[in-house]
Each structure stands twice: as C-alpha cells, then as structure tokens.
Amino acid sequence: GTTQTCTAQGFFIQLMLVSPFYNLMLAWYYLLLGKNKPLSEEAIASKYEKYMHAFAMIPVLFAVMGLPLTLYNSADCEYR
C-alpha cells in the first residue's frame, strides 16, 4: 500500500463510527418518545433533533480533520 491508500483506509475506518453514533441517537429518540414522560414528535424535533444530528456527525468531523493533520500515517511504516 501507499500513503494514499493508508490515508483512505484510515479515513473510512474513522467514518464507520457514524453508524453506531446514529444508532445511539435513534435509541435515545425512541426512549424520549415512549419511556417515563413521553414527549411528542414535535417536541423532540424542536428541542433535541438538531443536537442529535450534530452528535451523530462528530465522527465525520474527526475523519475530515485527520486528513490535513496526516493523522492516518503516523506509524511511519512503508510497504514494499
């Protein structure tokens, strides 16, 4: 592999965290919708939805930030 392929691999591995983060936010959404003191869909949308989407996008931010900082090539190993 080359530096570019290692960078692509690291980027996509980091990007895979989006799925569990969104799954956590969906679980939280359904918890708010039906457990204890249920909230309406409109109340959840107005109060929490934007924060839920922002939290779920944190891995995208970290994946993109790793590119210019060359964080995916810090092992200094070369494949020949």
CSV table of N, CA, C and O in Angstrom, one decimal:
chain,number,residue,atom,x,y,z
A,1,GLY,N,0.8,-1.2,0.0
A,1,GLY,CA,0.0,0.0,0.0
A,1,GLY,C,0.9,1.3,0.0
A,1,GLY,O,2.0,1.3,0.4
A,2,THR,N,0.2,2.3,-0.4
A,2,THR,CA,0.9,3.6,-0.4
A,2,THR,C,0.3,4.5,0.7
A,2,THR,O,-0.6,4.1,1.4
A,3,THR,N,0.9,5.7,0.8
A,3,THR,CA,0.4,6.6,1.8
A,3,THR,C,-1.0,7.0,1.5
A,3,THR,O,-1.8,7.1,2.4
A,4,GLN,N,-1.4,7.1,0.2
A,4,GLN,CA,-2.8,7.5,-0.2
A,4,GLN,C,-3.7,6.4,0.2
A,4,GLN,O,-4.8,6.6,0.7
A,5,THR,N,-3.4,5.1,0.0
A,5,THR,CA,-4.3,4.0,0.3
A,5,THR,C,-4.4,3.9,1.8
A,5,THR,O,-5.5,3.6,2.3
A,6,CYS,N,-3.3,4.1,2.6
A,6,CYS,CA,-3.4,4.1,4.0
A,6,CYS,C,-4.3,5.2,4.6
A,6,CYS,O,-5.0,5.0,5.5
A,7,THR,N,-4.1,6.4,4.0
A,7,THR,CA,-5.0,7.5,4.3
A,7,THR,C,-6.4,7.2,4.1
A,7,THR,O,-7.3,7.5,4.9
A,8,ALA,N,-6.7,6.7,2.9
A,8,ALA,CA,-8.1,6.3,2.6
A,8,ALA,C,-8.7,5.3,3.5
A,8,ALA,O,-9.8,5.4,4.0
A,9,GLN,N,-7.9,4.3,3.9
A,9,GLN,CA,-8.3,3.3,4.8
A,9,GLN,C,-8.6,3.9,6.2
A,9,GLN,O,-9.6,3.6,6.8
A,10,GLY,N,-7.7,4.7,6.7
A,10,GLY,CA,-7.9,5.3,8.0
A,10,GLY,C,-9.1,6.2,8.0
A,10,GLY,O,-9.9,6.2,9.0
A,11,PHE,N,-9.3,7.0,6.9
A,11,PHE,CA,-10.5,7.9,6.8
A,11,PHE,C,-11.8,7.1,6.9
A,11,PHE,O,-12.7,7.4,7.6
A,12,PHE,N,-11.9,6.0,6.1
A,12,PHE,CA,-13.1,5.2,6.1
A,12,PHE,C,-13.3,4.4,7.4
A,12,PHE,O,-14.5,4.2,7.8
A,13,ILE,N,-12.3,4.0,8.0
A,13,ILE,CA,-12.4,3.3,9.3
A,13,ILE,C,-13.0,4.3,10.3
A,13,ILE,O,-13.8,4.0,11.1
A,14,GLN,N,-12.4,5.5,10.3
A,14,GLN,CA,-12.9,6.5,11.2
A,14,GLN,C,-14.4,6.9,10.9
A,14,GLN,O,-15.2,7.1,11.8
A,15,LEU,N,-14.7,6.9,9.6
A,15,LEU,CA,-16.0,7.3,9.2
A,15,LEU,C,-17.1,6.2,9.6
A,15,LEU,O,-18.3,6.5,9.7
A,16,MET,N,-16.6,5.0,9.8
A,16,MET,CA,-17.6,3.9,10.2
A,16,MET,C,-18.2,4.2,11.5
A,16,MET,O,-19.2,3.6,11.9
A,17,LEU,N,-17.7,5.1,12.3
A,17,LEU,CA,-18.3,5.4,13.6
A,17,LEU,C,-19.6,6.1,13.5
A,17,LEU,O,-20.3,6.2,14.5
A,18,VAL,N,-19.9,6.6,12.3
A,18,VAL,CA,-21.2,7.4,12.2
A,18,VAL,C,-22.4,6.4,12.4
A,18,VAL,O,-23.3,6.8,13.1
A,19,SER,N,-22.3,5.2,12.0
A,19,SER,CA,-23.4,4.3,12.2
A,19,SER,C,-23.7,4.0,13.6
A,19,SER,O,-24.9,4.1,14.0
A,20,PRO,N,-22.8,3.7,14.5
A,20,PRO,CA,-23.1,3.5,15.9
A,20,PRO,C,-23.6,4.8,16.6
A,20,PRO,O,-24.5,4.7,17.5
A,21,PHE,N,-23.1,5.9,16.2
A,21,PHE,CA,-23.5,7.2,16.8
A,21,PHE,C,-24.9,7.5,16.4
A,21,PHE,O,-25.7,7.9,17.2
A,22,TYR,N,-25.3,7.2,15.1
A,22,TYR,CA,-26.7,7.4,14.7
A,22,TYR,C,-27.6,6.4,15.4
A,22,TYR,O,-28.8,6.7,15.8
A,23,ASN,N,-27.1,5.2,15.6
A,23,ASN,CA,-27.9,4.2,16.2
A,23,ASN,C,-28.2,4.6,17.7
A,23,ASN,O,-29.3,4.4,18.2
A,24,LEU,N,-27.2,5.2,18.3
A,24,LEU,CA,-27.4,5.7,19.7
A,24,LEU,C,-28.4,6.8,19.7
A,24,LEU,O,-29.3,6.8,20.6
A,25,MET,N,-28.4,7.7,18.8
A,25,MET,CA,-29.4,8.8,18.7
A,25,MET,C,-30.8,8.3,18.4
A,25,MET,O,-31.7,8.8,19.0
A,26,LEU,N,-30.9,7.2,17.6
A,26,LEU,CA,-32.2,6.7,17.3
A,26,LEU,C,-32.8,6.0,18.6
A,26,LEU,O,-34.0,6.1,18.9
A,27,ALA,N,-31.9,5.3,19.3
A,27,ALA,CA,-32.3,4.7,20.6
A,27,ALA,C,-32.8,5.8,21.6
A,27,ALA,O,-33.8,5.6,22.3
A,28,TRP,N,-32.0,6.9,21.6
A,28,TRP,CA,-32.4,8.0,22.5
A,28,TRP,C,-33.7,8.6,22.1
A,28,TRP,O,-34.6,9.0,22.9
A,29,TYR,N,-33.9,8.7,20.8
A,29,TYR,CA,-35.2,9.3,20.2
A,29,TYR,C,-36.4,8.5,20.7
A,29,TYR,O,-37.4,9.0,21.2
A,30,TYR,N,-36.3,7.1,20.5
A,30,TYR,CA,-37.4,6.3,20.9
A,30,TYR,C,-37.6,6.2,22.4
A,30,TYR,O,-38.7,6.0,22.9
A,31,LEU,N,-36.5,6.4,23.1
A,31,LEU,CA,-36.6,6.5,24.6
A,31,LEU,C,-37.4,7.7,25.0
A,31,LEU,O,-38.3,7.7,25.8
A,32,LEU,N,-37.1,8.8,24.4
A,32,LEU,CA,-37.8,10.1,24.6
A,32,LEU,C,-39.3,10.0,24.2
A,32,LEU,O,-40.1,10.6,24.8
A,33,LEU,N,-39.5,9.2,23.1
A,33,LEU,CA,-40.8,9.1,22.6
A,33,LEU,C,-41.8,8.3,23.4
A,33,LEU,O,-43.0,8.6,23.5
A,34,GLY,N,-41.3,7.3,24.1
A,34,GLY,CA,-42.2,6.4,24.8
A,34,GLY,C,-42.0,6.1,26.2
A,34,GLY,O,-42.8,5.5,26.9
A,35,LYS,N,-40.8,6.4,26.8
A,35,LYS,CA,-40.5,5.9,28.2
A,35,LYS,C,-40.8,7.1,29.2
A,35,LYS,O,-40.6,8.2,28.9
A,36,ASN,N,-41.2,6.7,30.4
A,36,ASN,CA,-41.4,7.6,31.5
A,36,ASN,C,-42.4,8.7,31.2
A,36,ASN,O,-43.6,8.5,31.2
A,37,LYS,N,-41.9,9.9,30.8
A,37,LYS,CA,-42.7,11.0,30.5
A,37,LYS,C,-42.6,11.2,29.0
A,37,LYS,O,-41.7,12.0,28.5
A,38,PRO,N,-43.5,10.6,28.2
A,38,PRO,CA,-43.3,10.6,26.7
A,38,PRO,C,-43.5,12.1,26.2
A,38,PRO,O,-44.3,12.8,26.7
A,39,LEU,N,-42.6,12.4,25.2
A,39,LEU,CA,-42.7,13.6,24.5
A,39,LEU,C,-43.3,13.4,23.1
A,39,LEU,O,-43.2,12.3,22.6
A,40,SER,N,-43.9,14.4,22.6
A,40,SER,CA,-44.5,14.3,21.2
A,40,SER,C,-43.3,14.4,20.2
A,40,SER,O,-42.2,14.9,20.5
A,41,GLU,N,-43.6,14.0,19.0
A,41,GLU,CA,-42.6,14.1,18.0
A,41,GLU,C,-42.2,15.5,17.7
A,41,GLU,O,-41.0,15.8,17.4
A,42,GLU,N,-43.2,16.4,17.8
A,42,GLU,CA,-42.9,17.8,17.6
A,42,GLU,C,-42.0,18.4,18.7
A,42,GLU,O,-41.1,19.2,18.4
A,43,ALA,N,-42.2,18.0,19.9
A,43,ALA,CA,-41.4,18.5,21.0
A,43,ALA,C,-40.0,18.0,20.9
A,43,ALA,O,-39.0,18.7,21.1
A,44,ILE,N,-39.8,16.7,20.5
A,44,ILE,CA,-38.5,16.2,20.3
A,44,ILE,C,-37.8,16.9,19.1
A,44,ILE,O,-36.6,17.2,19.2
A,45,ALA,N,-38.5,17.1,18.0
A,45,ALA,CA,-37.9,17.8,16.9
A,45,ALA,C,-37.5,19.2,17.2
A,45,ALA,O,-36.4,19.6,16.8
A,46,SER,N,-38.3,19.9,18.0
A,46,SER,CA,-37.9,21.3,18.3
A,46,SER,C,-36.8,21.4,19.3
A,46,SER,O,-36.0,22.3,19.3
A,47,LYS,N,-36.8,20.5,20.3
A,47,LYS,CA,-35.8,20.6,21.4
A,47,LYS,C,-34.5,19.8,21.1
A,47,LYS,O,-33.5,20.3,21.4
A,48,TYR,N,-34.6,18.6,20.6
A,48,TYR,CA,-33.5,17.7,20.6
A,48,TYR,C,-32.9,17.3,19.3
A,48,TYR,O,-31.7,17.0,19.2
A,49,GLU,N,-33.7,17.4,18.2
A,49,GLU,CA,-33.3,16.8,17.0
A,49,GLU,C,-32.0,17.4,16.4
A,49,GLU,O,-31.1,16.7,16.0
A,50,LYS,N,-31.8,18.7,16.5
A,50,LYS,CA,-30.6,19.3,15.9
A,50,LYS,C,-29.4,18.9,16.7
A,50,LYS,O,-28.3,18.7,16.1
A,51,TYR,N,-29.5,18.7,18.0
A,51,TYR,CA,-28.4,18.2,18.8
A,51,TYR,C,-28.1,16.8,18.5
A,51,TYR,O,-26.9,16.4,18.5
A,52,MET,N,-29.1,16.0,18.3
A,52,MET,CA,-28.9,14.6,18.0
A,52,MET,C,-28.2,14.4,16.6
A,52,MET,O,-27.2,13.6,16.6
A,53,HIS,N,-28.5,15.2,15.6
A,53,HIS,CA,-27.8,15.1,14.4
A,53,HIS,C,-26.4,15.6,14.5
A,53,HIS,O,-25.5,15.0,13.9
A,54,ALA,N,-26.2,16.7,15.2
A,54,ALA,CA,-24.8,17.2,15.4
A,54,ALA,C,-24.0,16.2,16.1
A,54,ALA,O,-22.8,16.0,15.8
A,55,PHE,N,-24.5,15.5,17.2
A,55,PHE,CA,-23.7,14.5,17.9
A,55,PHE,C,-23.4,13.3,17.0
A,55,PHE,O,-22.3,12.8,17.0
A,56,ALA,N,-24.3,12.9,16.1
A,56,ALA,CA,-24.1,11.8,15.2
A,56,ALA,C,-23.0,12.1,14.2
A,56,ALA,O,-22.4,11.2,13.6
A,57,MET,N,-22.8,13.4,13.9
A,57,MET,CA,-21.9,13.8,12.8
A,57,MET,C,-20.5,14.1,13.4
A,57,MET,O,-19.6,14.4,12.6
A,58,ILE,N,-20.2,13.9,14.7
A,58,ILE,CA,-18.9,14.1,15.2
A,58,ILE,C,-17.9,13.2,14.5
A,58,ILE,O,-16.8,13.7,14.2
A,59,PRO,N,-18.1,11.9,14.3
A,59,PRO,CA,-17.1,11.1,13.6
A,59,PRO,C,-16.7,11.6,12.2
A,59,PRO,O,-15.6,11.5,11.8
A,60,VAL,N,-17.7,12.3,11.5
A,60,VAL,CA,-17.4,12.9,10.2
A,60,VAL,C,-16.4,14.0,10.4
A,60,VAL,O,-15.4,14.1,9.6
A,61,LEU,N,-16.6,14.8,11.4
A,61,LEU,CA,-15.7,15.9,11.7
A,61,LEU,C,-14.3,15.4,12.0
A,61,LEU,O,-13.3,15.9,11.4
A,62,PHE,N,-14.2,14.4,12.8
A,62,PHE,CA,-12.9,13.8,13.2
A,62,PHE,C,-12.2,13.1,12.0
A,62,PHE,O,-11.0,13.2,11.8
A,63,ALA,N,-13.0,12.5,11.1
A,63,ALA,CA,-12.4,11.8,9.9
A,63,ALA,C,-11.8,12.9,9.0
A,63,ALA,O,-10.7,12.7,8.5
A,64,VAL,N,-12.6,14.0,8.8
A,64,VAL,CA,-12.1,15.0,7.9
A,64,VAL,C,-10.9,15.7,8.5
A,64,VAL,O,-9.9,16.1,7.8
A,65,MET,N,-10.9,16.0,9.8
A,65,MET,CA,-9.8,16.7,10.5
A,65,MET,C,-8.5,15.9,10.4
A,65,MET,O,-7.4,16.4,10.4
A,66,GLY,N,-8.6,14.5,10.4
A,66,GLY,CA,-7.4,13.7,10.3
A,66,GLY,C,-6.7,13.8,9.0
A,66,GLY,O,-5.5,13.5,8.9
A,67,LEU,N,-7.4,14.2,7.9
A,67,LEU,CA,-6.7,14.3,6.6
A,67,LEU,C,-5.6,15.4,6.6
A,67,LEU,O,-4.5,15.1,6.3
A,68,PRO,N,-6.0,16.7,6.8
A,68,PRO,CA,-4.9,17.7,6.7
A,68,PRO,C,-3.8,17.5,7.8
A,68,PRO,O,-2.7,18.0,7.7
A,69,LEU,N,-4.2,16.9,8.9
A,69,LEU,CA,-3.2,16.7,10.0
A,69,LEU,C,-2.4,15.5,9.9
A,69,LEU,O,-1.6,15.2,10.7
A,70,THR,N,-2.6,14.7,8.8
A,70,THR,CA,-1.9,13.5,8.5
A,70,THR,C,-1.9,12.5,9.7
A,70,THR,O,-0.9,11.9,10.0
A,71,LEU,N,-3.0,12.4,10.3
A,71,LEU,CA,-3.1,11.5,11.5
A,71,LEU,C,-3.2,10.0,11.1
A,71,LEU,O,-3.0,9.2,12.0
A,72,TYR,N,-3.5,9.8,9.9
A,72,TYR,CA,-3.7,8.4,9.4
A,72,TYR,C,-2.4,7.7,9.0
A,72,TYR,O,-2.3,6.6,8.7
A,73,ASN,N,-1.3,8.5,9.0
A,73,ASN,CA,0.0,8.0,8.6
A,73,ASN,C,1.1,8.1,9.6
A,73,ASN,O,2.3,8.3,9.4
A,74,SER,N,0.7,8.1,10.9
A,74,SER,CA,1.6,8.4,12.0
A,74,SER,C,2.5,7.2,12.3
A,74,SER,O,3.4,7.4,13.1
A,75,ALA,N,2.3,6.0,11.8
A,75,ALA,CA,3.1,4.9,12.2
A,75,ALA,C,4.4,4.8,11.4
A,75,ALA,O,5.3,4.1,11.8
A,76,ASP,N,4.5,5.6,10.4
A,76,ASP,CA,5.7,5.7,9.5
A,76,ASP,C,6.2,4.3,9.1
A,76,ASP,O,7.4,4.0,9.0
A,77,CYS,N,5.3,3.5,8.7
A,77,CYS,CA,5.6,2.2,8.1
A,77,CYS,C,5.4,2.2,6.6
A,77,CYS,O,4.5,2.7,6.1
A,78,GLU,N,6.3,1.6,5.9
A,78,GLU,CA,6.3,1.6,4.5
A,78,GLU,C,6.1,0.1,4.0
A,78,GLU,O,6.8,-0.8,4.5
A,79,TYR,N,5.3,-0.1,3.1
A,79,TYR,CA,5.1,-1.4,2.5
A,79,TYR,C,5.8,-1.5,1.1
A,79,TYR,O,5.6,-0.6,0.3
A,80,ARG,N,6.6,-2.5,1.0
A,80,ARG,CA,7.3,-2.6,-0.3
A,80,ARG,C,7.0,-3.9,-0.9
A,80,ARG,O,6.9,-4.9,-0.3
